[in-house]
XYZ file of C-alpha atoms in Angstrom:
414
model
C -120.289 207.072 50.424
C -117.164 209.291 50.245
C -118.230 213.280 50.680
C -116.421 215.400 48.113
C -115.997 219.437 48.464
C -115.541 222.024 46.340
C -114.947 225.770 47.777
C -115.830 228.528 44.404
C -113.606 231.439 44.937
C -115.133 234.801 46.899
C -116.337 238.163 44.799
C -115.690 238.625 41.090
C -113.114 235.523 40.670
C -114.806 232.540 38.515
C -115.105 229.386 38.803
C -113.219 227.460 36.024
C -113.621 223.705 35.283
C -109.710 223.344 35.851
C -110.935 224.755 39.363
C -112.648 221.809 40.090
C -110.852 219.285 37.981
C -108.279 220.331 40.964
C -109.846 220.012 43.918
C -111.574 217.023 43.067
C -108.083 215.475 42.018
C -107.185 216.183 45.629
C -110.731 215.152 47.564
C -109.874 211.639 45.902
C -106.321 211.771 46.969
C -104.725 209.538 49.566
C -104.698 210.008 52.900
C -101.702 209.408 55.099
C -99.037 210.226 53.029
C -96.389 212.954 53.654
C -93.838 214.590 51.424
C -90.815 217.367 52.730
C -92.006 220.876 51.792
C -88.606 221.516 50.846
C -87.909 220.138 48.823
C -90.859 219.856 47.191
C -90.966 223.630 46.441
C -86.942 222.841 44.672
C -89.047 220.754 42.378
C -91.267 223.714 41.435
C -87.965 226.363 41.233
C -86.672 223.604 38.445
C -89.965 223.255 37.155
C -91.021 226.676 36.964
C -91.040 227.077 32.864
C -93.078 224.158 32.467
C -95.577 226.378 34.333
C -94.925 229.332 32.921
C -94.540 230.944 36.596
C -91.968 233.845 36.414
C -89.890 233.987 39.587
C -91.544 236.871 42.089
C -94.397 233.542 42.330
C -91.981 231.391 43.476
C -91.422 234.298 45.813
C -93.796 234.571 46.791
C -94.886 230.257 47.167
C -91.854 230.100 49.537
C -93.559 233.013 51.982
C -97.184 230.729 51.901
C -94.562 227.787 52.855
C -93.746 229.512 55.273
C -96.039 229.983 57.083
C -97.120 225.863 57.333
C -95.998 225.540 60.875
C -94.338 221.561 60.231
C -91.160 220.360 58.097
C -93.306 218.262 56.154
C -96.540 218.411 54.708
C -99.363 216.517 55.708
C -103.254 215.863 55.774
C -104.150 214.870 58.768
C -102.585 218.806 60.567
C -104.312 220.632 57.659
C -102.472 222.328 55.131
C -104.433 225.972 54.742
C -102.241 228.610 55.482
C -104.286 232.104 56.246
C -101.228 235.221 56.085
C -102.428 238.626 55.516
C -100.990 239.997 52.073
C -98.932 242.493 54.587
C -97.397 239.961 56.355
C -96.781 237.333 53.023
C -95.339 241.111 51.258
C -92.703 241.102 54.032
C -92.116 237.322 53.643
C -91.623 237.848 50.188
C -88.747 239.821 50.076
C -91.163 243.591 49.834
C -93.295 242.977 47.096
C -95.676 245.701 46.406
C -100.007 243.943 47.241
C -100.673 244.293 42.707
C -97.051 242.042 41.929
C -98.807 239.669 45.273
C -102.251 239.508 44.207
C -101.310 238.769 40.301
C -98.462 236.168 41.401
C -101.062 234.139 43.725
C -103.096 234.585 40.776
C -100.378 232.334 38.874
C -100.138 229.328 41.224
C -103.437 229.161 41.448
C -103.697 228.730 37.792
C -100.802 226.218 37.756
C -102.744 224.164 39.333
C -99.864 224.997 43.010
C -102.260 226.327 44.977
C -106.547 226.517 46.457
C -108.275 228.694 47.303
C -110.028 228.016 50.167
C -112.899 231.579 50.732
C -114.004 232.551 53.886
C -117.924 234.129 53.338
C -116.460 237.855 53.298
C -113.232 236.936 51.901
C -110.588 237.574 54.690
C -108.299 234.799 55.877
C -108.524 233.216 59.130
C -109.151 230.098 61.269
C -111.759 229.006 63.525
C -109.952 227.091 66.775
C -111.802 224.991 69.460
C -111.219 225.363 73.459
C -106.850 223.853 72.301
C -106.150 226.285 70.670
C -106.549 222.930 67.533
C -107.726 225.250 64.301
C -110.762 223.246 62.993
C -111.136 225.089 60.157
C -109.187 227.805 58.402
C -109.654 229.710 55.016
C -106.894 231.171 53.172
C -104.229 228.968 50.887
C -104.832 225.123 50.673
C -100.549 223.951 50.717
C -102.809 220.127 49.178
C -102.050 220.703 45.185
C -98.240 219.958 46.801
C -98.543 217.538 48.781
C -100.481 215.638 46.179
C -98.705 216.081 42.650
C -95.673 216.225 44.898
C -94.265 213.039 42.878
C -95.364 214.920 39.579
C -93.196 217.199 40.263
C -89.747 215.718 41.497
C -89.997 214.074 37.857
C -90.792 217.343 35.979
C -87.773 218.150 37.587
C -85.685 215.386 37.132
C -86.841 216.401 32.568
C -86.227 219.877 32.677
C -82.428 219.203 34.549
C -82.162 216.684 31.991
C -83.500 218.954 29.170
C -81.067 221.511 30.542
C -78.246 219.357 30.638
C -79.356 218.596 27.476
C -79.147 221.656 25.566
C -76.286 223.128 27.559
C -74.157 220.177 25.850
C -75.515 221.123 22.523
C -74.137 224.257 22.167
C -70.856 223.683 23.654
C -70.857 221.215 20.859
C -72.014 223.764 18.471
C -69.639 226.139 19.923
C -66.570 223.709 19.720
C -67.720 222.126 15.690
C -68.398 225.939 14.392
C -64.281 226.915 16.176
C -63.509 223.817 13.914
C -65.130 224.400 10.709
C -63.780 228.240 10.906
C -60.043 227.528 11.043
C -60.064 224.939 8.763
C -61.859 226.824 6.450
C -58.986 229.892 7.347
C -55.863 227.208 7.695
C -56.880 225.986 4.105
C -57.203 229.232 2.426
C -54.177 230.527 4.016
C -51.894 227.499 3.085
C -53.986 227.262 -0.733
C -55.210 223.736 -0.265
C -57.188 222.654 -2.649
C -61.115 222.434 -2.652
C -64.308 224.290 -2.943
C -63.537 226.907 -0.072
C -65.756 229.358 -0.485
C -68.458 227.217 -1.169
C -68.395 225.752 1.985
C -67.746 229.251 3.637
C -70.708 230.867 2.097
C -72.958 227.154 3.819
C -71.158 227.786 6.802
C -72.123 231.647 6.818
C -75.716 230.223 6.213
C -76.263 227.575 9.218
C -74.835 230.825 11.145
C -78.039 232.984 9.672
C -80.511 231.072 10.108
C -80.037 230.611 13.760
C -81.802 232.603 15.766
C -79.758 234.957 18.663
C -81.827 233.630 21.310
C -82.728 229.754 20.475
C -83.868 226.685 21.481
C -82.548 222.777 21.862
C -84.224 221.614 19.410
C -82.731 224.742 16.945
C -79.309 224.693 18.213
C -79.499 221.153 17.757
C -80.576 220.950 13.567
C -77.422 224.288 13.436
C -75.397 220.633 15.128
C -76.000 218.165 12.159
C -75.595 221.066 9.646
C -72.008 222.201 11.382
C -71.346 218.366 11.390
C -72.000 217.558 8.295
C -69.925 220.482 7.027
C -67.013 220.952 9.228
C -67.095 216.639 7.395
C -67.321 217.657 4.799
C -63.992 219.934 4.398
C -61.855 217.269 6.687
C -62.878 215.046 3.486
C -61.411 217.662 1.160
C -57.995 218.040 3.031
C -58.040 214.527 3.470
C -57.753 214.011 -0.614
C -55.073 216.628 -0.165
C -53.552 215.634 2.158
C -53.253 211.568 0.386
C -52.669 212.771 -2.828
C -49.701 215.219 -1.318
C -48.348 211.997 1.009
C -48.786 209.624 -2.434
C -46.248 212.580 -3.724
C -44.525 213.383 -1.110
C -40.945 211.152 -2.711
C -41.951 211.396 -6.315
C -38.934 212.782 -7.777
C -36.333 210.535 -6.383
C -38.942 207.824 -7.391
C -39.362 209.075 -10.700
C -35.760 209.783 -11.577
C -35.131 205.920 -10.063
C -37.655 204.662 -11.720
C -37.068 206.288 -15.537
C -32.739 205.803 -15.575
C -34.214 201.726 -14.264
C -32.274 199.403 -17.184
C -34.292 197.288 -18.979
C -33.268 194.301 -16.819
C -35.626 196.503 -14.227
C -38.107 194.130 -12.044
C -40.616 195.118 -13.715
C -41.711 195.156 -17.776
C -41.464 197.507 -19.660
C -43.043 197.717 -23.328
C -41.984 200.544 -26.173
C -43.810 203.183 -25.794
C -44.190 205.540 -28.944
C -41.048 205.427 -31.744
C -38.416 205.806 -28.785
C -37.903 202.691 -26.218
C -37.182 202.983 -22.503
C -34.249 202.088 -21.799
C -32.818 202.757 -25.570
C -28.899 203.968 -25.706
C -27.801 206.781 -26.938
C -26.217 204.991 -29.610
C -29.617 203.098 -30.857
C -31.275 206.532 -30.427
C -29.010 208.177 -32.512
C -29.115 205.586 -35.578
C -32.750 205.070 -35.174
C -33.404 209.380 -35.501
C -31.207 208.949 -39.090
C -33.484 206.416 -40.291
C -36.502 208.620 -39.414
C -34.661 211.733 -40.496
C -36.040 212.802 -44.398
C -39.479 211.370 -43.437
C -42.588 212.976 -42.743
C -42.557 214.302 -39.508
C -45.704 212.600 -37.760
C -47.367 214.117 -34.923
C -45.326 212.687 -32.260
C -47.496 210.308 -28.909
C -47.622 211.058 -26.237
C -44.709 208.976 -23.977
C -45.947 206.036 -21.858
C -44.499 206.409 -19.124
C -45.097 202.295 -17.253
C -45.782 198.879 -19.203
C -49.830 198.306 -19.174
C -48.366 195.405 -17.680
C -47.324 196.901 -14.150
C -50.973 199.555 -14.330
C -52.956 196.880 -13.929
C -50.574 195.250 -11.392
C -51.185 198.925 -9.446
C -54.508 199.478 -10.682
C -56.009 195.852 -11.249
C -60.041 197.042 -10.847
C -59.971 199.520 -14.310
C -59.553 195.796 -16.336
C -63.315 195.212 -14.580
C -64.475 197.792 -17.545
C -62.509 196.419 -20.350
C -64.226 194.599 -23.321
C -65.065 191.513 -22.243
C -64.199 191.988 -18.793
C -60.818 192.299 -19.389
C -57.076 194.504 -20.252
C -54.686 193.239 -22.675
C -53.940 196.457 -25.451
C -53.618 200.225 -24.437
C -56.021 201.245 -26.544
C -59.016 199.349 -24.163
C -57.628 201.101 -21.624
C -58.419 204.155 -22.086
C -62.280 202.739 -23.568
C -62.249 201.892 -20.058
C -61.412 204.223 -19.038
C -63.862 206.554 -20.170
C -66.401 205.058 -18.890
C -65.532 204.726 -15.638
C -64.955 208.388 -16.089
C -68.591 208.490 -16.846
C -69.110 206.250 -14.073
C -67.152 208.383 -11.282
C -69.388 212.003 -13.002
C -66.318 213.498 -13.818
C -66.555 215.493 -16.560
C -66.318 215.608 -19.854
C -64.190 219.000 -19.917
C -62.421 217.887 -17.597
C -61.167 214.409 -18.429
C -60.678 216.329 -21.933
C -58.362 218.348 -19.580
C -56.298 215.865 -18.163
C -55.645 214.169 -21.706
C -53.925 217.708 -22.953
C -51.406 217.928 -20.450
C -50.849 214.157 -19.673
C -51.717 212.288 -23.103
C -54.609 210.394 -23.862
C -52.808 207.443 -22.198
C -51.560 209.204 -18.982
C -54.836 210.368 -18.429
C -56.660 206.681 -19.323
C -54.362 205.722 -16.266
C -55.186 208.589 -13.937
C -58.468 207.471 -13.473
C -57.549 204.103 -12.973
C -56.058 205.133 -9.982
C -58.371 207.438 -9.453
C -60.865 204.286 -9.147
C -58.488 202.304 -7.474
C -59.168 204.771 -4.984
C -62.707 206.272 -5.463
C -63.869 204.952 -1.564
C -60.691 207.334 -0.932
C -61.898 210.305 -2.585
C -64.881 212.454 -2.687
C -65.028 214.572 -5.198
C -63.610 212.552 -8.260
C -63.790 215.110 -10.772
C -62.398 217.430 -8.512
C -59.071 214.867 -7.694
C -58.759 214.264 -11.600
C -58.718 218.476 -12.184
C -56.090 219.079 -9.514
C -53.586 216.452 -10.788
C -53.971 217.985 -13.887
C -53.411 221.160 -12.831
C -49.940 220.029 -10.943
C -49.200 218.173 -14.390
C -48.626 221.619 -16.478
C -47.300 223.053 -13.654
C -44.488 219.913 -13.805
C -45.847 219.159 -10.035
C -47.191 214.973 -10.229
C -46.276 212.345 -12.199
C -48.218 208.670 -11.862
C -45.090 206.862 -10.829
C -45.665 207.469 -6.442
C -48.738 206.317 -7.243
C -48.936 203.665 -8.917
C -46.361 202.750 -6.635
C -48.019 202.783 -3.935
C -50.633 201.298 -5.650
C -48.965 198.158 -6.210
C -47.580 197.791 -2.798
C -50.616 198.036 -1.192
C -52.353 195.956 -3.403
C -49.176 193.155 -2.964
C -49.710 193.176 0.628
C -53.012 193.261 0.404
C -52.423 189.232 -1.189
C -50.126 188.693 0.977
C -52.489 188.914 3.967
C -55.506 186.652 2.236
C -52.626 183.969 0.930
């Protein structure tokens, strides 16, 4: 039958169930195990936060290990060291006796050492005639030997956690810098978008981050900041894509508007004026209509319906019966698409006033065609409306670009 031995503390220090449990675990440990003492010490240093130990406690443990003569902890040679407080204080870099007692208690509470108290509480050893230690009273280092594997795993876990924390902070720093500079660049260069809202969200994320955050708090802030950066990039991408489509707007518009009726695109009439009509014919038409009551001028449709449907085929799915054959059907489909894309009625009304109902419907068809690349369809339409009011926007380049993309897609799938 195996004998189990538990030593209770000397004096007023009480025995606890945790103390009993730790000593029973040592008694049940596998004999013959050896481990390098300084490797165990390094693992304890790495994992000290898990035990709630201060750096002074590590200095005391380091001093205790210096009193163990061998380089490896081995139960067969005994693992009890018995230095006096004065000796420990010297090797622990001169800490005071009160601090020494407190840190020794912390090491015991952490289960890294055990007390082997003598009947009078002194630390000493009984030796035989050969000078070998038969019985020692002091501090037992056996827990370090028994828990060596556990301490190694803890040390690796703490190191990985520290690395993850450091990288999260680095990534958050870069993400903060990106968002801050994107906002500044957009505001300074007059990019469209609700940058005040983005700025408010940026400040709110940083305000909720404590001065000394933990890893979970940093990663949470990082997730929010990355989403905000993605939103800012989407707004800028929409802006830049619009500018790309409008890059050669003036030249392309002049070319299209000055094209003759024999152009490769079918031209259809626009109100009473026809595209490609000669000055003499236009003068004759005006003379014929002179004297009649002047009706409210209709907005000029700058592009034939066939060209619009070729550039924006998806709009036909929202027409009556899944097809569009007249401008009135296109405008009805545009109203359906406006509601589906979340464009407010006021935004669409402003577009109709600025561009005309037909051109506003064409704009909605173009937005539908590029809806996967546009974050806010309403904001995009308002931006086009403002550009149109300033005379800086025309549907021509946008339709040409979409028609080119669709034609290339058809050739690839053919």
